[in-house]
CSV table of C-alpha atoms in Angstrom, one decimal:
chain,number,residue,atom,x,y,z
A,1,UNK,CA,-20.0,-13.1,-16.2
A,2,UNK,CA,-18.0,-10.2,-14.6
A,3,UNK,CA,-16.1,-8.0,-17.2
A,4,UNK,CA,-13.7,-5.6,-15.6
A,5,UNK,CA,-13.3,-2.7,-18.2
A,6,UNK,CA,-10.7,0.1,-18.8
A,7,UNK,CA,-12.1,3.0,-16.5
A,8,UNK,CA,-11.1,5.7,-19.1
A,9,UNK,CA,-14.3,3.8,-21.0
A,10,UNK,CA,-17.1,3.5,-18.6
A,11,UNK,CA,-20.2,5.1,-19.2
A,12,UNK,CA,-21.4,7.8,-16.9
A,13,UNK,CA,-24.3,5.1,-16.1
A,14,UNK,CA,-21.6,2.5,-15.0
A,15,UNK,CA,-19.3,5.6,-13.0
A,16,UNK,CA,-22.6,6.3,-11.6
A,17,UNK,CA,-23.6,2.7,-10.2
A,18,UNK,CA,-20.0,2.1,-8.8
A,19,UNK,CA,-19.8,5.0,-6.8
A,20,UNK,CA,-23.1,4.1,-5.5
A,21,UNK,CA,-22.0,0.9,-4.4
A,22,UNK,CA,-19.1,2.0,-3.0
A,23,UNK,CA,-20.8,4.8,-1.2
A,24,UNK,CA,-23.6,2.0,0.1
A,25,UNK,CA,-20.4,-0.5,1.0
A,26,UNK,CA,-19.3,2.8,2.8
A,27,UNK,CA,-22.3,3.4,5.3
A,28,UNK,CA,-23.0,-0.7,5.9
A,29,UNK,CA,-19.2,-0.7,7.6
A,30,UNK,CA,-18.6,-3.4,5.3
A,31,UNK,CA,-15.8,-1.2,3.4
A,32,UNK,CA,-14.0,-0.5,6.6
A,33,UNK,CA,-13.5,-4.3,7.1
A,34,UNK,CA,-11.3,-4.2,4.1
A,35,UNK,CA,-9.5,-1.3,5.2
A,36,UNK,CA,-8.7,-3.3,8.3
A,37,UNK,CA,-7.7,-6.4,6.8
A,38,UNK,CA,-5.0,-4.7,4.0
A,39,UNK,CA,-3.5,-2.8,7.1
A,40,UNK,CA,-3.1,-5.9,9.4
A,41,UNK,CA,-1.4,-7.9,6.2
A,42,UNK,CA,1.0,-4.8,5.3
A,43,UNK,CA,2.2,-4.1,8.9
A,44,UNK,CA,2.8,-7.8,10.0
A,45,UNK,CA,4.5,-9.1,6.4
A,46,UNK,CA,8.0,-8.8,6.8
A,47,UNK,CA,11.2,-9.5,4.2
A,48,UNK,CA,12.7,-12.6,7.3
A,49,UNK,CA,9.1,-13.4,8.8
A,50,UNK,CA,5.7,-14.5,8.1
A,51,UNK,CA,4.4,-12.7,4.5
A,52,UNK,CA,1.7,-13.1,2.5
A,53,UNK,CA,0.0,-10.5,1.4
A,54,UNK,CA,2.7,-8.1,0.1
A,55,UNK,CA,6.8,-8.5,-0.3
A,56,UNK,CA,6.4,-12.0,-1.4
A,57,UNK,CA,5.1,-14.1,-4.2
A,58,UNK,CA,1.5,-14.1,-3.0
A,59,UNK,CA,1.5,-10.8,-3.5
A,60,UNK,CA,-0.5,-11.5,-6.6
A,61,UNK,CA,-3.2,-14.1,-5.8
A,62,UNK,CA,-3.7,-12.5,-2.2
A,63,UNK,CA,-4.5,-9.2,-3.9
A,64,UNK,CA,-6.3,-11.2,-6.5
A,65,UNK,CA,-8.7,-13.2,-3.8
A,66,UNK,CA,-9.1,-9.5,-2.0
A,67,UNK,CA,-10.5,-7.8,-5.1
A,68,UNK,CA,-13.0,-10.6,-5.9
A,69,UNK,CA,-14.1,-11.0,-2.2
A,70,UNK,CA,-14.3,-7.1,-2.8
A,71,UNK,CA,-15.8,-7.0,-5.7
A,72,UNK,CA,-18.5,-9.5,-4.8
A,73,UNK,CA,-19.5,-7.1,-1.7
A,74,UNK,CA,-20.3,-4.5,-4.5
A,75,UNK,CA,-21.8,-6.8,-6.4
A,76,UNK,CA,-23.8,-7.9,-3.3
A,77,UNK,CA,-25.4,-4.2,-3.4
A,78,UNK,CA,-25.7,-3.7,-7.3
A,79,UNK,CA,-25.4,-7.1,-9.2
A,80,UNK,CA,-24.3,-5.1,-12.2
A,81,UNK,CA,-21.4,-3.6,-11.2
A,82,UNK,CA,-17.6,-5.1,-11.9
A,83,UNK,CA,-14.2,-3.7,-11.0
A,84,UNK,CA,-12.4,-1.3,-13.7
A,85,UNK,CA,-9.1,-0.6,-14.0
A,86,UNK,CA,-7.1,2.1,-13.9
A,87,UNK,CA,-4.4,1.3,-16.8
A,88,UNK,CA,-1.6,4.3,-15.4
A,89,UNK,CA,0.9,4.2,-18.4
A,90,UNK,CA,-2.2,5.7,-20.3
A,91,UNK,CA,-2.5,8.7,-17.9
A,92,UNK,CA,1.7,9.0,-17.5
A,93,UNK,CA,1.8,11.9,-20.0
A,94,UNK,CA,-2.1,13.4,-18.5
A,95,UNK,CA,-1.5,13.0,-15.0
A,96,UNK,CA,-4.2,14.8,-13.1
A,97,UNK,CA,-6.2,15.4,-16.0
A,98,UNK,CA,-7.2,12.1,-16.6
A,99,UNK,CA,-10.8,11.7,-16.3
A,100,UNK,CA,-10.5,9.2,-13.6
A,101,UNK,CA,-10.6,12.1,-11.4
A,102,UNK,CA,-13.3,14.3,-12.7
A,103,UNK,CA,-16.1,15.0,-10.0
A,104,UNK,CA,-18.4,12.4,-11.8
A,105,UNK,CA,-15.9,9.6,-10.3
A,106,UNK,CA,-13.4,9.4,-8.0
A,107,UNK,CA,-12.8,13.4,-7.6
A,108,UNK,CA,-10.1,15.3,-7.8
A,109,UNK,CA,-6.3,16.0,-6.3
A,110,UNK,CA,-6.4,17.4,-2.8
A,111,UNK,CA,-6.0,20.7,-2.1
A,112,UNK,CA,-2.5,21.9,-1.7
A,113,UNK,CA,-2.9,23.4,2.7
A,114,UNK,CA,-4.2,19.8,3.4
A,115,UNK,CA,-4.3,17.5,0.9
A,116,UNK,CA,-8.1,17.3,1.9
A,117,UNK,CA,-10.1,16.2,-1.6
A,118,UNK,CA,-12.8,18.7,-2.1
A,119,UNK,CA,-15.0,17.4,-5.1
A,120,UNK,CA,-16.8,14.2,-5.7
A,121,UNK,CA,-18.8,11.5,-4.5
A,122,UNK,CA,-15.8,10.9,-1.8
A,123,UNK,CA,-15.0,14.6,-0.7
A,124,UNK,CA,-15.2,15.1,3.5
A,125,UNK,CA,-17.8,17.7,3.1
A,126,UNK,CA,-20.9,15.1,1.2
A,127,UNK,CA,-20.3,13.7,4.7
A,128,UNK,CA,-20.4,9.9,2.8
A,129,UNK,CA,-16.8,9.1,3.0
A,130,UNK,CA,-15.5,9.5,6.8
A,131,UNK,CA,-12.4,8.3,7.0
A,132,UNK,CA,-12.2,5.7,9.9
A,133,UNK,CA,-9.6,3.1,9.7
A,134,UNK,CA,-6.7,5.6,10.4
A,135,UNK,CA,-3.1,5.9,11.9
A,136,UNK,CA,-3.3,9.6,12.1
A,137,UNK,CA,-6.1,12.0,13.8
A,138,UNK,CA,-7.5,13.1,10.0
A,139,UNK,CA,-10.9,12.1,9.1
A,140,UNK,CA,-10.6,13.5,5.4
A,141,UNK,CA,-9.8,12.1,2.1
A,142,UNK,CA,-6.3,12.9,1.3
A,143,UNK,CA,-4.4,13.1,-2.2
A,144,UNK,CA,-1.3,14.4,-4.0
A,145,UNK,CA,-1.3,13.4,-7.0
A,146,UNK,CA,2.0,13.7,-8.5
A,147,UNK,CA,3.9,15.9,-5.4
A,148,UNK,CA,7.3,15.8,-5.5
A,149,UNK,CA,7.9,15.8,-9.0
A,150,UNK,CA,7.4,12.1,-9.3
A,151,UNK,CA,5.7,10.6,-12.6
A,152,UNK,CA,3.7,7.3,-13.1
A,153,UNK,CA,5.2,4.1,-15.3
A,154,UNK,CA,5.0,4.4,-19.0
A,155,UNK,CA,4.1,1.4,-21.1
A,156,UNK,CA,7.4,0.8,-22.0
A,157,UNK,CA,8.9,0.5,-18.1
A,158,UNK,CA,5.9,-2.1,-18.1
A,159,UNK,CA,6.8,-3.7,-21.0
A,160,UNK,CA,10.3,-4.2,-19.6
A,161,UNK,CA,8.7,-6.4,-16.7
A,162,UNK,CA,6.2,-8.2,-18.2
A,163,UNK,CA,9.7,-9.3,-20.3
A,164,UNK,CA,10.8,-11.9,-17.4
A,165,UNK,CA,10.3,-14.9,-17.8
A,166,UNK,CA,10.8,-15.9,-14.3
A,167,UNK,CA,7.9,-15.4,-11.8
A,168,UNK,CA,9.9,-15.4,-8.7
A,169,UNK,CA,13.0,-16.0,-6.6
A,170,UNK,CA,15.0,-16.4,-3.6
A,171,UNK,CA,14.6,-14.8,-1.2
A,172,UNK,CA,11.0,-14.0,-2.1
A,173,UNK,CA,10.7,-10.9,-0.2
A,174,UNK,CA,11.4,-7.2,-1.4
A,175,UNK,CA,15.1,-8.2,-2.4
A,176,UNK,CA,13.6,-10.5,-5.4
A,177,UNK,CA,14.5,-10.7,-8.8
A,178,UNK,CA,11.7,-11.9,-10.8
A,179,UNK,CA,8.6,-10.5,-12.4
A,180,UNK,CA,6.5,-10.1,-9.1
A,181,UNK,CA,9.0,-8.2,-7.1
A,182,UNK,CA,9.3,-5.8,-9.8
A,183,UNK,CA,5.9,-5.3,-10.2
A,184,UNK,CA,5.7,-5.0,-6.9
A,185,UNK,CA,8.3,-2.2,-7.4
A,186,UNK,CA,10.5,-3.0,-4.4
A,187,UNK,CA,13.2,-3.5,-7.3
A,188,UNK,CA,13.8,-1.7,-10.5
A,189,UNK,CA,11.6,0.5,-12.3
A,190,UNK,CA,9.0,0.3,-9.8
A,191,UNK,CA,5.1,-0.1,-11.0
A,192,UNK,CA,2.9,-0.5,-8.1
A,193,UNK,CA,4.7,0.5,-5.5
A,194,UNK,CA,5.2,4.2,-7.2
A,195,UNK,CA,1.8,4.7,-8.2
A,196,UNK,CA,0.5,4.3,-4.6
A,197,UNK,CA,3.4,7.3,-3.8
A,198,UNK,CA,1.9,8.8,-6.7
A,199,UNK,CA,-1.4,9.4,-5.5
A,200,UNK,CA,-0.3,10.4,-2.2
A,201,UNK,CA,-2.6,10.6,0.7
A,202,UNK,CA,-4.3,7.7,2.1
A,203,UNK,CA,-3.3,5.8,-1.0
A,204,UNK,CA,0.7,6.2,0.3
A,205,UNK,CA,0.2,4.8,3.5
A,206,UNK,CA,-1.1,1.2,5.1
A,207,UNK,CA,-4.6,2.3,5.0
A,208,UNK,CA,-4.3,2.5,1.7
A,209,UNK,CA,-7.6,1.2,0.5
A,210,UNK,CA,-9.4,4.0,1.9
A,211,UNK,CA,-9.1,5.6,-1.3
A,212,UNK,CA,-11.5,4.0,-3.9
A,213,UNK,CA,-9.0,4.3,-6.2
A,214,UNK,CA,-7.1,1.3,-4.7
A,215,UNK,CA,-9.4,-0.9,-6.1
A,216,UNK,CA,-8.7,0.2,-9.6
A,217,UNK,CA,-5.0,0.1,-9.7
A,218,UNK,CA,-5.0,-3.1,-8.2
A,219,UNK,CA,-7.3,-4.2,-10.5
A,220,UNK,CA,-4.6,-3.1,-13.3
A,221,UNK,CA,-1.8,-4.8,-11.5
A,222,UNK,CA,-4.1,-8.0,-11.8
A,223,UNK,CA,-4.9,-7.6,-15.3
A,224,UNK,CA,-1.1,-7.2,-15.9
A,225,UNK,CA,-0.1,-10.5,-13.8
A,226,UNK,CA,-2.8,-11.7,-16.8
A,227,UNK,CA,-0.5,-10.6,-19.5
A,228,UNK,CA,2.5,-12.1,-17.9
A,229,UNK,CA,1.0,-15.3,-18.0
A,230,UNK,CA,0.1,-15.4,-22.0
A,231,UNK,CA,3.4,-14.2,-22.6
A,232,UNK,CA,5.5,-16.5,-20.5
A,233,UNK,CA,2.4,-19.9,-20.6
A,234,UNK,CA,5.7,-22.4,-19.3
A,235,UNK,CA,6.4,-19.9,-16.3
A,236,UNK,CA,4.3,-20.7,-12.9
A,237,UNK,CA,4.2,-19.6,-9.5
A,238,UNK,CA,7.2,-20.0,-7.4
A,239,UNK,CA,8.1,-21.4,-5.2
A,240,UNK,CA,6.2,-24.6,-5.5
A,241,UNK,CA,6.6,-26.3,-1.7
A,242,UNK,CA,8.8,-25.9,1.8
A,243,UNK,CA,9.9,-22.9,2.0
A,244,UNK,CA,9.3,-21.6,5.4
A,245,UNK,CA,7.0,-18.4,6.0
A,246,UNK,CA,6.0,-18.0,2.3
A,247,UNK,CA,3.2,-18.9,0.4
A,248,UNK,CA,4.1,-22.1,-1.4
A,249,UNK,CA,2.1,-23.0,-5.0
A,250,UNK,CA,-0.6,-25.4,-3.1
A,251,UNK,CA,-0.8,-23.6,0.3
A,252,UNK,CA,-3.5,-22.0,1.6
A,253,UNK,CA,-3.6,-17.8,2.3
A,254,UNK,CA,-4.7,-16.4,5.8
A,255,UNK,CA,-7.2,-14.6,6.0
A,256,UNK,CA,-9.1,-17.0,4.4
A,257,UNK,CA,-7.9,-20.3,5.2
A,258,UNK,CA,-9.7,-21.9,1.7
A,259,UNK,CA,-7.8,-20.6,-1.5
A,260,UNK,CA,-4.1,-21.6,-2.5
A,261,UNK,CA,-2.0,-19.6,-4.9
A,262,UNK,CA,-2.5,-22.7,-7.7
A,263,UNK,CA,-6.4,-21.8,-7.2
A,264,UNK,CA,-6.1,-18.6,-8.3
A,265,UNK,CA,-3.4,-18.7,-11.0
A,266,UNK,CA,-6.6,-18.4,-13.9
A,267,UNK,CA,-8.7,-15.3,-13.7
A,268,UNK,CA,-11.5,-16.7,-16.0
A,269,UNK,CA,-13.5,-18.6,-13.9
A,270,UNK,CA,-14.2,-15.2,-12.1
A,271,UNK,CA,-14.1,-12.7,-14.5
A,272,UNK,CA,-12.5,-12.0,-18.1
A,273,UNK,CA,-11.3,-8.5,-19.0
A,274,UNK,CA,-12.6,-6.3,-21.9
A,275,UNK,CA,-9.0,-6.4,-23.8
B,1,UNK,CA,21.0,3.5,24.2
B,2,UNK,CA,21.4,-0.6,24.0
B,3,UNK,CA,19.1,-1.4,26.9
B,4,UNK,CA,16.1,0.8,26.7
B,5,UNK,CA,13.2,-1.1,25.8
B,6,UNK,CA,10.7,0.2,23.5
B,7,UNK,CA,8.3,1.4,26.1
B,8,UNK,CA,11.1,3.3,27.7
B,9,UNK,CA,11.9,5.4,24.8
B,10,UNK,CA,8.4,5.8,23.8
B,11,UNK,CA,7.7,7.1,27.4
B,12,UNK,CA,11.3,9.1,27.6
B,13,UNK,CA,9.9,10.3,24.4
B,14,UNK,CA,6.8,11.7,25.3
B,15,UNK,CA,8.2,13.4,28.6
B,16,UNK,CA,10.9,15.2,26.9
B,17,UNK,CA,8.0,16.6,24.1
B,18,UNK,CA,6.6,18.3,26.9
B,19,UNK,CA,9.6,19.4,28.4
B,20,UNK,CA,11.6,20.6,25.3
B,21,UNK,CA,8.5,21.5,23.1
B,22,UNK,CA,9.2,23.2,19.6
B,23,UNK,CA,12.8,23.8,18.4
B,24,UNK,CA,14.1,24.8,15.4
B,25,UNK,CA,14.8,22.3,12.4
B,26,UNK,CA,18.1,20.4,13.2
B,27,UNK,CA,20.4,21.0,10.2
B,28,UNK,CA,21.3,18.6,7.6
B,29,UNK,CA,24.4,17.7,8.9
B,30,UNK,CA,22.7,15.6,11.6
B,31,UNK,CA,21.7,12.8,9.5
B,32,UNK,CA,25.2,11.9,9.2
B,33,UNK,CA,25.6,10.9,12.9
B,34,UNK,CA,23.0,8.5,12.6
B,35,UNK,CA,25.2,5.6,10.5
B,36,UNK,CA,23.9,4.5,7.3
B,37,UNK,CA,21.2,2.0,8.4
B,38,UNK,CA,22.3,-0.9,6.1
B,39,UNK,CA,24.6,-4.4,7.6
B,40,UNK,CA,22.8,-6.3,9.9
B,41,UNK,CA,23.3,-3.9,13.2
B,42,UNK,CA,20.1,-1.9,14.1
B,43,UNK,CA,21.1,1.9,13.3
B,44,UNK,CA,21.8,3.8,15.7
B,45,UNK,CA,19.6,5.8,17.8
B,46,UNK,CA,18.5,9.3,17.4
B,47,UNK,CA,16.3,12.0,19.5
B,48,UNK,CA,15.4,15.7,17.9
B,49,UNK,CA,12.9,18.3,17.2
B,50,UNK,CA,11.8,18.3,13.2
B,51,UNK,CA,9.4,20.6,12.3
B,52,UNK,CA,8.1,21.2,15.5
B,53,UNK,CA,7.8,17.3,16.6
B,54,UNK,CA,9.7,15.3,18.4
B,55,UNK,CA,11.3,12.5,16.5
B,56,UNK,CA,12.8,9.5,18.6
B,57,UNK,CA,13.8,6.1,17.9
B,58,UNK,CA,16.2,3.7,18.9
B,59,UNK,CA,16.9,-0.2,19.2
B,60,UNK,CA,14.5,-2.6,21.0
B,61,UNK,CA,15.2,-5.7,22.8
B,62,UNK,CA,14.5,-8.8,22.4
B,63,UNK,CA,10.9,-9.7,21.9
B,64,UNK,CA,10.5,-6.6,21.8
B,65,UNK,CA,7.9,-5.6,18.7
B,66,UNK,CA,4.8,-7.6,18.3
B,67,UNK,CA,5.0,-9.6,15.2
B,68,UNK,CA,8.4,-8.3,14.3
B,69,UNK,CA,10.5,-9.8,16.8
B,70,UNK,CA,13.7,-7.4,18.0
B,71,UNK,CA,13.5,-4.5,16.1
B,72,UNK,CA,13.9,-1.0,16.6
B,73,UNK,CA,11.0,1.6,17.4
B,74,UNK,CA,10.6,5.3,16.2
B,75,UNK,CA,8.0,7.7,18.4
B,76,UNK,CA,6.4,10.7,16.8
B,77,UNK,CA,5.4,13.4,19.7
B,78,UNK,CA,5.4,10.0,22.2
B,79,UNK,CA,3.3,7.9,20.1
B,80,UNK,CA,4.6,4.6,17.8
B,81,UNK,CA,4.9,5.3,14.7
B,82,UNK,CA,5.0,1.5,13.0
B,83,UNK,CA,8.0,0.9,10.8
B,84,UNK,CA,9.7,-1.0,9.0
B,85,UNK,CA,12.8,-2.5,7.5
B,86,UNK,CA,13.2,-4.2,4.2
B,87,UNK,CA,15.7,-6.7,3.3
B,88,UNK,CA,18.2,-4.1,1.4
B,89,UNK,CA,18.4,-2.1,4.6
B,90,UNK,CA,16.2,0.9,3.5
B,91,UNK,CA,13.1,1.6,5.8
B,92,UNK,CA,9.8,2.3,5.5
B,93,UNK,CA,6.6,3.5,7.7
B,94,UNK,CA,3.0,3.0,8.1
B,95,UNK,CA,2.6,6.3,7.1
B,96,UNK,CA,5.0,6.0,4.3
B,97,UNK,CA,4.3,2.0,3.2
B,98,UNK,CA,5.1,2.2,-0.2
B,99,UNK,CA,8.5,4.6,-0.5
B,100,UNK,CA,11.4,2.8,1.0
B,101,UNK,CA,14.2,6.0,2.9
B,102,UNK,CA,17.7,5.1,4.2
B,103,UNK,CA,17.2,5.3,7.8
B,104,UNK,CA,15.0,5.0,10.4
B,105,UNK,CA,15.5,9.0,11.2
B,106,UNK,CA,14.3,9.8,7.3
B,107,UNK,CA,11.4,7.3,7.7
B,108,UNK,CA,10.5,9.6,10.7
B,109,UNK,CA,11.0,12.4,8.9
B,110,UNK,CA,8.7,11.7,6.0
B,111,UNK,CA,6.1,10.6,8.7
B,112,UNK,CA,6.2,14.4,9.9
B,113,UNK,CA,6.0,15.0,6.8
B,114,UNK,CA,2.9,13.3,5.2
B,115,UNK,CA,1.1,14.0,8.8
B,116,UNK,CA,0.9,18.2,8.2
B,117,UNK,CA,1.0,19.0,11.8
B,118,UNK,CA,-1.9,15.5,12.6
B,119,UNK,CA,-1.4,13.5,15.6
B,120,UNK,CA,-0.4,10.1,15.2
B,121,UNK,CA,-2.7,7.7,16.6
B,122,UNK,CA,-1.4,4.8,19.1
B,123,UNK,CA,-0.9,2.2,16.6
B,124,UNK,CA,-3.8,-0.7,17.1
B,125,UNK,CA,-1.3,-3.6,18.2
B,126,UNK,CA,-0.3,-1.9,21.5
């Protein structure tokens, strides 16, 4: 069984073998093809059209069915590897100093002429990491963490959302009320959405998973869908059928044509989380 | 300019880049001619040098933008720059997906801003 742990308590064995398989992902072209797909899905979901994979209650179970079909790549190359997570409010008051971006993981900010990341398994110069899906001519990884003065959630802005009871609502695009939409952080306080500005760099734009960090605060935005469940068990995914151009309860999700929201409402089948 | 398509500004766009090259920043002042970019009217349109880079955008037509239907399209240097508005009228851009701005013009903005003196490239769907 896959156990997705806190990153801050990986062993240097585990940072090791993940990086690996993310580097090997990397040079088989197979990571590009998620690069691909997360763009397509952000530039074509709109707040009055067709959306599914962000600005609209599948939000959660399409980002949920990504990170396993993700996770199962890695797996694919090293059977022992799961996705951690990167739990934010615990870095809020560390910031860059977390060890998330030592050189033995993810590496570090970028530098300040370029935002071009210069250390770690991910830095331009190893050579390993060309950036490829792009909207702009640069072929580097690219951070900022914190520029701008901006700071990530704390635990108590999450608390605050994980306090509504209500999944989602009308008109269930980025002008929501409800817990998704402000997890989202089109509304409110603003969790996900801010720690993607946060970062900076690739992880600001559409392209977004071309930094491997993606992976680990989506993985955190899962686990906290998790705890919104066990604290609200009689709320369920909205809405639950006919309503045009969203993602009802029982409907299917492009890309994949197989998976409805209701499928992927429990995480345990897949994977169980080490808290 | 109501009846340009989007292919006419892009190209208008890119013609005046060459013609016009680098100008100094336009002041501040400027974003107030631009209208507020909220209601249900497409904001108006705008054309100027910031940082170096021409900035356009203005109102499509009808069937205009791929998957978007009529929209309105913003050219950095010539080339699309993909954006976006959300339902409370603020908009965002490809470059820029996850920190909504008021207008079209700031989305732009914060595109020449994020790409440090990088060309865009043509944005896949054309």
């Amino acid at each position: 069984m896959t156990v997705r742990k806190n990153q801050a308590v990986l062993t240097a064995e585990e940072k090791r073998r993940f990086t690996a398989a993310l580097l090997e992902l990397k040079r088989s072209g197979r990571y590009d093809e998620f690069v691909t797909t997360h763009n397509a899905f952000i530039v074509s979901d709109t707040d009055h059209g067709e959306r599914t994979g962000h600005r609209s209650p599948s939000f959660l179970p399409w980002h949920r069915r990504f990170l396993l079909e993700f996770e199962r790549a890695l797996q694919s190359v090293d059977a022992s590897v799961a996705l951690p997570y990167w739990d934010w409010t615990e870095d809020a008051g560390r910031g860059v100093r977390s060890p998330l971006w030592a050189p033995d993981f993810l590496g570090g900010d970028g530098r300040s002429r370029d935002g071009r990341v210069t250390d770690g398994p991910f830095a331009a110069s190893t050579g390993a990491w060309p950036i490829t899906v792009r909207v702009d001519g640069r072929t580097y990884l690219r951070r900022a963490l914190g520029a701008g003065g901006r700071s990530l959630p704390t635990r108590a802005e999450v608390e605050s959302v994980l306090s509504m009871p209500v999944y989602d609502t009308p008109p269930w695009n980025s002008g929501s009320d409800g817990f998704r939409n402000h997890l989202e952080g089109w509304r409110g306080v603003n969790l996900h959405n801010r720690v993607h500005v946060w970062v900076g760099g690739h992880m600001a734009t559409g392209a977004s998973p071309n930094d491997p960090v993606f992976w680990l605060h989506h993985a955190y935005v899962d686990k906290l869908w998790a705890e919104w469940q066990r604290r609200h068990p009689g709320s369920g995914y909205l809405p639950a059928a006919g309503t045009p151009d969203v993602v009802d309860l029982d409907e299917t999700m492009r890309p994949w044509h197989d998976t409805t929201p209701a499928d992927l409402l429990d995480h345990t089948p897949h994977y169980t989380f080490d808290t | 300019m109501p009846e340009l398509s989007r292919r006419r500004v892009l190209t208008t766009a890119a013609a005046l880049t060459t013609a016009v090259g680098a100008r100094p920043v336009l002041a501040p002042s400027a974003r107030a001619a631009e209208g507020d970019g909220h209601g249900h009217h497409s904001p108006a349109a705008f054309d100027e040098v910031y940082r170096g880079r021409r900035i356009r955008g203005g109102p499509t037509g009808a069937g205009g933008h791929h998957a978007h239907g009529p929209g309105y399209a913003v050219s950095v240097d010539g080339v699309e720059l993909h954006v976006m508005r959300n339902a409370d009228g603020s908009w965002i851009s490809v470059v820029s997906h996850y920190d909504p701005v008021p207008t079209p013009r700031a989305a732009a903005r914060a595109a020449v801003d994020e790409l440090q003196g990088a060309p865009l490239l043509p944005f896949p769907a054309n």
